[in-house]
Coordinates of C-alpha atoms in Angstrom, one line a residue:
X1 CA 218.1 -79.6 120.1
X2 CA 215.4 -77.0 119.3
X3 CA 213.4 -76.6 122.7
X4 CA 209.7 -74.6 122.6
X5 CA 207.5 -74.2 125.4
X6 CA 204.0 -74.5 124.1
X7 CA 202.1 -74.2 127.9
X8 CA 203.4 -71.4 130.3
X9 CA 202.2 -68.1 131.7
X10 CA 202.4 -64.4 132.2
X11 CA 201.1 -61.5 134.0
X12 CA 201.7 -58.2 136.0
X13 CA 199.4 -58.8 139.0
X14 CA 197.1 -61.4 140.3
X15 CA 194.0 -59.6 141.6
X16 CA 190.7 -61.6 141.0
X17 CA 188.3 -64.0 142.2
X18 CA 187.3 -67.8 141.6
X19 CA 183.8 -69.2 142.9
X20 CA 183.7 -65.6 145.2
X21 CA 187.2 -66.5 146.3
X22 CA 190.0 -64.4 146.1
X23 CA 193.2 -64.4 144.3
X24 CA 195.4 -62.0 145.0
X25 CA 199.4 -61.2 144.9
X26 CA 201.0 -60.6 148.7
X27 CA 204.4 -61.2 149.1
X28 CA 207.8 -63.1 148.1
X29 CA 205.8 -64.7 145.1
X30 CA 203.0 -66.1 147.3
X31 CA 199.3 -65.4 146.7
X32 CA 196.6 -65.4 148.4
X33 CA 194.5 -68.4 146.8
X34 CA 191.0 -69.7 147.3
X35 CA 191.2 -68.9 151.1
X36 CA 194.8 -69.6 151.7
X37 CA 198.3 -68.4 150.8
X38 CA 200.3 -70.6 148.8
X39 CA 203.9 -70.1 147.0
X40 CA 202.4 -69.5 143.5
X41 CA 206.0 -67.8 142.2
X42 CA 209.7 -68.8 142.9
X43 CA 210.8 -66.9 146.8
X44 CA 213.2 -64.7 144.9
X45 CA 210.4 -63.3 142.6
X46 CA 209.5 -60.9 145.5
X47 CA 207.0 -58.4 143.7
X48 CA 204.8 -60.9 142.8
X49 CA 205.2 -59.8 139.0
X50 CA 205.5 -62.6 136.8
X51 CA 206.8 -60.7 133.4
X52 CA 207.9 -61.5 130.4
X53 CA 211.9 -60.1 131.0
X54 CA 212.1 -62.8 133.8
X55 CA 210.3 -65.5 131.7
X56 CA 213.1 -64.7 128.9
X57 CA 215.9 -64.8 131.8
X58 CA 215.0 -68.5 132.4
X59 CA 214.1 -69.4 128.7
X60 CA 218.0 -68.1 127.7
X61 CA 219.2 -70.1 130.6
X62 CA 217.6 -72.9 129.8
X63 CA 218.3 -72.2 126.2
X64 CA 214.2 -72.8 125.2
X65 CA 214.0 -70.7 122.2
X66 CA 210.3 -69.6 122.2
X67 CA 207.2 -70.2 124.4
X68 CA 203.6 -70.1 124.2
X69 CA 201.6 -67.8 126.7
X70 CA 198.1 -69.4 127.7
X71 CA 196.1 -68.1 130.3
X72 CA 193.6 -69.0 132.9
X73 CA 190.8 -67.6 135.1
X74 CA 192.6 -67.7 138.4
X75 CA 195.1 -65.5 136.9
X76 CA 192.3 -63.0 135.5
X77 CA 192.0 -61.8 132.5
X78 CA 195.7 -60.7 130.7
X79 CA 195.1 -59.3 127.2
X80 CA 196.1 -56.1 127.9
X81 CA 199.9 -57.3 129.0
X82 CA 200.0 -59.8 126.6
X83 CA 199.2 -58.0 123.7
X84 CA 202.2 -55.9 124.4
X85 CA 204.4 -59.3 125.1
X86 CA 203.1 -60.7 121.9
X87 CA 204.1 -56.9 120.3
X88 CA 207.3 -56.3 122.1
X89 CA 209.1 -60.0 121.7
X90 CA 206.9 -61.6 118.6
X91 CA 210.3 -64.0 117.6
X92 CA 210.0 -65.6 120.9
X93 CA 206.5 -65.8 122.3
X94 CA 202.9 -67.0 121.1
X95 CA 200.3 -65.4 122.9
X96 CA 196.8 -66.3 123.7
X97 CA 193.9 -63.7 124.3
X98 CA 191.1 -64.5 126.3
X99 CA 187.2 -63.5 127.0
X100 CA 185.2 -63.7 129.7
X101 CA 183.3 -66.9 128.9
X102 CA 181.3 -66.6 131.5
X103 CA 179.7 -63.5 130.7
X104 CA 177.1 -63.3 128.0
X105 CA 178.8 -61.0 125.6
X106 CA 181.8 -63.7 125.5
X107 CA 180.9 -63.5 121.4
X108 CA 181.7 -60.3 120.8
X109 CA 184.8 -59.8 123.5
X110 CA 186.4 -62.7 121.6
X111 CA 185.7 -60.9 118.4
X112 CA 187.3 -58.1 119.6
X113 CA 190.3 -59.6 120.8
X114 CA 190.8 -61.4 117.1
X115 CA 190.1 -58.9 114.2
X116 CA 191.2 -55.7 117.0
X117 CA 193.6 -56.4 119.1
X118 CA 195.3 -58.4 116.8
X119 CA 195.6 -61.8 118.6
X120 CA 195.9 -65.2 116.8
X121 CA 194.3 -67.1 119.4
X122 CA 192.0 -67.6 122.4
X123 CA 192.7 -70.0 125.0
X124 CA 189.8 -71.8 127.3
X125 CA 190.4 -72.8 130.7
X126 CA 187.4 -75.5 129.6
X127 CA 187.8 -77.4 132.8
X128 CA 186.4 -74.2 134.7
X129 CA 183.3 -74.1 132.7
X130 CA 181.8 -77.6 133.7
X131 CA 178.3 -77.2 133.1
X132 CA 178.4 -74.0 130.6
X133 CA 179.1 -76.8 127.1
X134 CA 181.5 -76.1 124.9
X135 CA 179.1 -77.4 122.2
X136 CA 176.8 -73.9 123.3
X137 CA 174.8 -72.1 120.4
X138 CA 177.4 -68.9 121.1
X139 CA 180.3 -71.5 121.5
X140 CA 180.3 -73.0 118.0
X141 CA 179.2 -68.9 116.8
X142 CA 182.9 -68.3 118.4
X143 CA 184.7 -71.1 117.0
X144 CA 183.5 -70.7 113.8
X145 CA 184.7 -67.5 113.4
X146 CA 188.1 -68.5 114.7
X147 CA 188.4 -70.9 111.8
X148 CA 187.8 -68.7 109.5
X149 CA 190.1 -66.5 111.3
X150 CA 192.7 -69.2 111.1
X151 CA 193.1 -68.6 114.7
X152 CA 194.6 -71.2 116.6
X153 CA 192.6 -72.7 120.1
X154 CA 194.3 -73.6 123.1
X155 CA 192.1 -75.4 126.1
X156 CA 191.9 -77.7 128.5
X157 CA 189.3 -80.1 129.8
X158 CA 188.2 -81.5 133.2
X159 CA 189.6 -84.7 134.7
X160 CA 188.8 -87.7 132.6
X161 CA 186.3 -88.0 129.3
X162 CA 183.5 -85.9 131.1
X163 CA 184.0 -82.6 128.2
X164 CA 185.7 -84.9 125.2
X165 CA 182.3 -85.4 123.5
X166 CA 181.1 -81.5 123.7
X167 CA 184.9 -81.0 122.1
X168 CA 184.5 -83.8 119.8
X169 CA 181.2 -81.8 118.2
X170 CA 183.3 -78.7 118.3
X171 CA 186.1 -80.5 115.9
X172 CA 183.4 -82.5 113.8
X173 CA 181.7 -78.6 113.1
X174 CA 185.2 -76.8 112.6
X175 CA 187.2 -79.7 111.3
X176 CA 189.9 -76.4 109.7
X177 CA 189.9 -75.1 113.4
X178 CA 193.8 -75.5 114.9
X179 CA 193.3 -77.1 118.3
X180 CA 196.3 -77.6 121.1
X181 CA 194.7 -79.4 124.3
X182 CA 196.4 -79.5 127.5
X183 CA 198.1 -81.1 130.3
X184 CA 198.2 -84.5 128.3
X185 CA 194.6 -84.6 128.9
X186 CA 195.0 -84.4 132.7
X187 CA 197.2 -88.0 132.3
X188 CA 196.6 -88.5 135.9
X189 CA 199.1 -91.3 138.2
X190 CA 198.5 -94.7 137.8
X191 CA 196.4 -94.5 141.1
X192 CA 194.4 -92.5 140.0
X193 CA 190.8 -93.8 139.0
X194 CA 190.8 -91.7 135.2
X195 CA 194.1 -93.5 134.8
X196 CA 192.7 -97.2 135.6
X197 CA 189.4 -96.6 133.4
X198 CA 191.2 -94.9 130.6
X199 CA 189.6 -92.1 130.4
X200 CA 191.8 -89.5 129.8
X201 CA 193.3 -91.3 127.2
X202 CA 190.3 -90.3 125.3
X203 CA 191.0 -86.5 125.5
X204 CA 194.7 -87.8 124.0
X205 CA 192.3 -89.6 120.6
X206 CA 191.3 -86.5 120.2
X207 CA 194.4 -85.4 118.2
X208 CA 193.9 -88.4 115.7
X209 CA 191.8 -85.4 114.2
X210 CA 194.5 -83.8 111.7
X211 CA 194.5 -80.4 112.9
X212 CA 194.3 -81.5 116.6
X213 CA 197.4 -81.9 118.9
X214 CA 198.3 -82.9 122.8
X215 CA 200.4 -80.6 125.1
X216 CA 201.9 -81.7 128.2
X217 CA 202.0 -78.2 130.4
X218 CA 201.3 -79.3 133.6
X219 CA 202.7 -82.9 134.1
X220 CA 205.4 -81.7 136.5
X221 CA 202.6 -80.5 138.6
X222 CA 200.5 -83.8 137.9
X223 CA 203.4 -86.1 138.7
X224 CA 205.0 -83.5 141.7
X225 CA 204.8 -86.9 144.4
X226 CA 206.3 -88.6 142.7
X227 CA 209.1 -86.1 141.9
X228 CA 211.7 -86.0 139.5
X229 CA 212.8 -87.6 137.3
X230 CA 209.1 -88.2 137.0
X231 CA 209.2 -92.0 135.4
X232 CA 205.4 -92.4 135.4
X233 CA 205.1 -89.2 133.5
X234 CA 207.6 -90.2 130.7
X235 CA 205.4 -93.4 130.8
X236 CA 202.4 -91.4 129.9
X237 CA 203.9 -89.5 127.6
X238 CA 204.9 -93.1 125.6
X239 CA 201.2 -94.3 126.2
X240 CA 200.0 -90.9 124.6
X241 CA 202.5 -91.3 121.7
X242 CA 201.1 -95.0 121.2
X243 CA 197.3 -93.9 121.0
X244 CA 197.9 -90.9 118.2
X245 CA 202.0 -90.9 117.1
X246 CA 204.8 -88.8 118.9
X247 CA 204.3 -86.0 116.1
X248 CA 201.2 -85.5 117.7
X249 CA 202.7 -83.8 121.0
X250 CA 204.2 -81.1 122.5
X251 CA 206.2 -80.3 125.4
X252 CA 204.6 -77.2 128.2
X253 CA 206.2 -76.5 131.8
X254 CA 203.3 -74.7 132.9
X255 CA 205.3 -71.9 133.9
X256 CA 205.9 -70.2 136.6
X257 CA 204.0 -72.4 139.2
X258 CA 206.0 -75.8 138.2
X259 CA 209.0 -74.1 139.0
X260 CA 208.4 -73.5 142.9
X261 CA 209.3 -77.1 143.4
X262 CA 212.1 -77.6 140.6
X263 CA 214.0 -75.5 138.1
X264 CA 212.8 -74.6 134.5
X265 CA 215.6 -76.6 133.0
X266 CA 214.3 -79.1 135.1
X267 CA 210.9 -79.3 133.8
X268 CA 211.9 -80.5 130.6
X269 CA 215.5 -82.3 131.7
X270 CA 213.6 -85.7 132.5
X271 CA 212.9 -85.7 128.8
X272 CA 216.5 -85.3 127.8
X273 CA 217.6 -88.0 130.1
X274 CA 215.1 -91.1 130.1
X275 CA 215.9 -93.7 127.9
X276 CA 212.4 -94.4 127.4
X277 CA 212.2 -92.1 124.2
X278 CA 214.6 -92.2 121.1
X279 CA 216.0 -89.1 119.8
X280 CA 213.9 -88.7 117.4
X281 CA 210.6 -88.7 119.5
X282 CA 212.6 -86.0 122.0
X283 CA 213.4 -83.8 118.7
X284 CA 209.3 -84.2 118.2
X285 CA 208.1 -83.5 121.8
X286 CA 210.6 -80.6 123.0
X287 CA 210.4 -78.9 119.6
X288 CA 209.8 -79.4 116.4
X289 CA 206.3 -80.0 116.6
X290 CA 205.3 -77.0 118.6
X291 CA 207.8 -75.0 115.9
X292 CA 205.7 -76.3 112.9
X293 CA 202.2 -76.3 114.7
X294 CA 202.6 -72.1 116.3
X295 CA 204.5 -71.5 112.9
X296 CA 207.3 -69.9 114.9
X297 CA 209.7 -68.4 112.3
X298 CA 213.3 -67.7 113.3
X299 CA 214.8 -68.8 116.1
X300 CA 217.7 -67.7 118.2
X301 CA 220.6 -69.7 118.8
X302 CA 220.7 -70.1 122.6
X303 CA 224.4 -71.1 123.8
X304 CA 224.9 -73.5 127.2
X305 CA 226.5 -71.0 130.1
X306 CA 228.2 -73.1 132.3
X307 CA 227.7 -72.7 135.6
X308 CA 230.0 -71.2 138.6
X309 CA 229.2 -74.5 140.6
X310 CA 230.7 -76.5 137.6

């Protein structure tokens, strides 16, 4: 079964702030984090350096063929690296470049990073930006230009329906502009209030727009209580499917902080297993769609190594 990650992440070095916080690589993959240290890499990734070579390790391992490289404010800003990655392995990664949106020449970095450094899409960490709209005056200059560009948009929103509308006007402007959202909308636990009053199931209607489509990076992470083989995540994942069609969606790990609490192979194993989703809709959600939306080309054959434990 073709397998493609379309949610994980890279980078050399953590060294930045959030909110006058800092984050900041120490030791034996922890970081410091918004005023404490937390395990942000796997023990055994002891320089802190989350790279590409290691990524690929645990991609051919898990036999995932290709990946998509987002990025996000608390990791800083990563164009530099990832324009190499993007150079150095373009058969197996998709990577995102990303401006400063929170400076006021966000225009013309993002510019920059599409018709200069060569990158064929921008990612938004949207939720961080609560109160800056995505709808802006310099917003829609930038997304304009991306469809134009035919470059693709990856982003995620705040909890719940509180950013759907400004993103609804964004689609309704650039109805050409690809769009991959994330986390399956931030599908919350049942317990949680955005699950009982449906609103992040109207981040998922979203992709009833044609060139709009759900990614679940993240739902490890959303559903880590409850553990694997994470049964209330599947479930979301079905109710997702049954608002806008299991073509429609996309598998992401959020790699590499998913994987301090299980294995890579792990973080899309639960989909393999359940028998909650036909074959068909696991073909869909592991692979095939990502492969058509990122227009991967091809792919290499990854072979099952057994291992010494077996």
């Amino acid at each position: 079964m073709l397998i493609i990650d379309a949610h994980s992440h890279l980078w050399l070095r953590q060294d930045t702030t959030w909110n006058g916080l800092a984050i900041r690589t120490t030791q034996n993959g922890r970081s410091l984090f918004l005023g404490e240290e937390v395990q942000m890499l796997p023990p055994f990734m002891t320089d802190g350096r989350n790279t590409a070579e290691v990524f690929l390790s645990n991609m051919d391992y898990a036999q995932v063929a290709a990946a998509v490289v987002v990025q996000e404010f608390i990791d800083g800003l990563q164009n530099d690296y990832l324009k190499k990655v993007g150079s150095q392995y373009p058969e197996r990664f998709f990577v995102f470049g990303m401006a400063d949106y929170l400076c006021d020449d966000f225009f013309e970095q993002a510019q920059r990073l599409l018709t200069v450094e060569g990158f064929s899409g921008l990612a938004i960490p949207g939720h961080r930006l609560l109160g800056r709209p995505l709808n802006s005056p310099e917003m829609m200059r930038m997304f304009r230009l991306m469809e134009q560009q035919g470059a693709l948009l990856s982003i995620t929103l705040a909890d719940g329906d509180r950013q759907v509308g400004e993103l609804s006007e964004v689609i309704g402007e650039c109805p050409r502009l690809k769009i991959a959202i994330g986390h399956l909308g931030m599908a919350n636990p049942p317990q949680s209030p955005c699950w009982e009053n449906n609103s992040w199931r109207e981040q998922i209607k979203l992709a009833r727009n044609e060139n709009v489509m759900i990614e679940s990076g993240g739902i490890t992470w959303l559903y880590n209580s409850e553990f694997y083989p994470f049964p209330s995540a599947v479930r979301a994942i079905r109710e997702a499917a049954g608002l806008v069609g299991m073509h429609k969606l996309m598998w992401g790990s959020d790699y590499p902080r998913t994987i301090t609490a299980i294995t890579y192979r792990m973080s899309y194993d639960f989909i393999l297993k359940t028998p909650e989703l036909s074959d068909d809709d696991k073909r869909l959600f592991l692979g095939e769609n990502a492969h058509r939306f990122y227009g991967f080309g091809n792919l290499p054959d990854l072979p099952y190594i057994k291992n010494m434990s077996e």
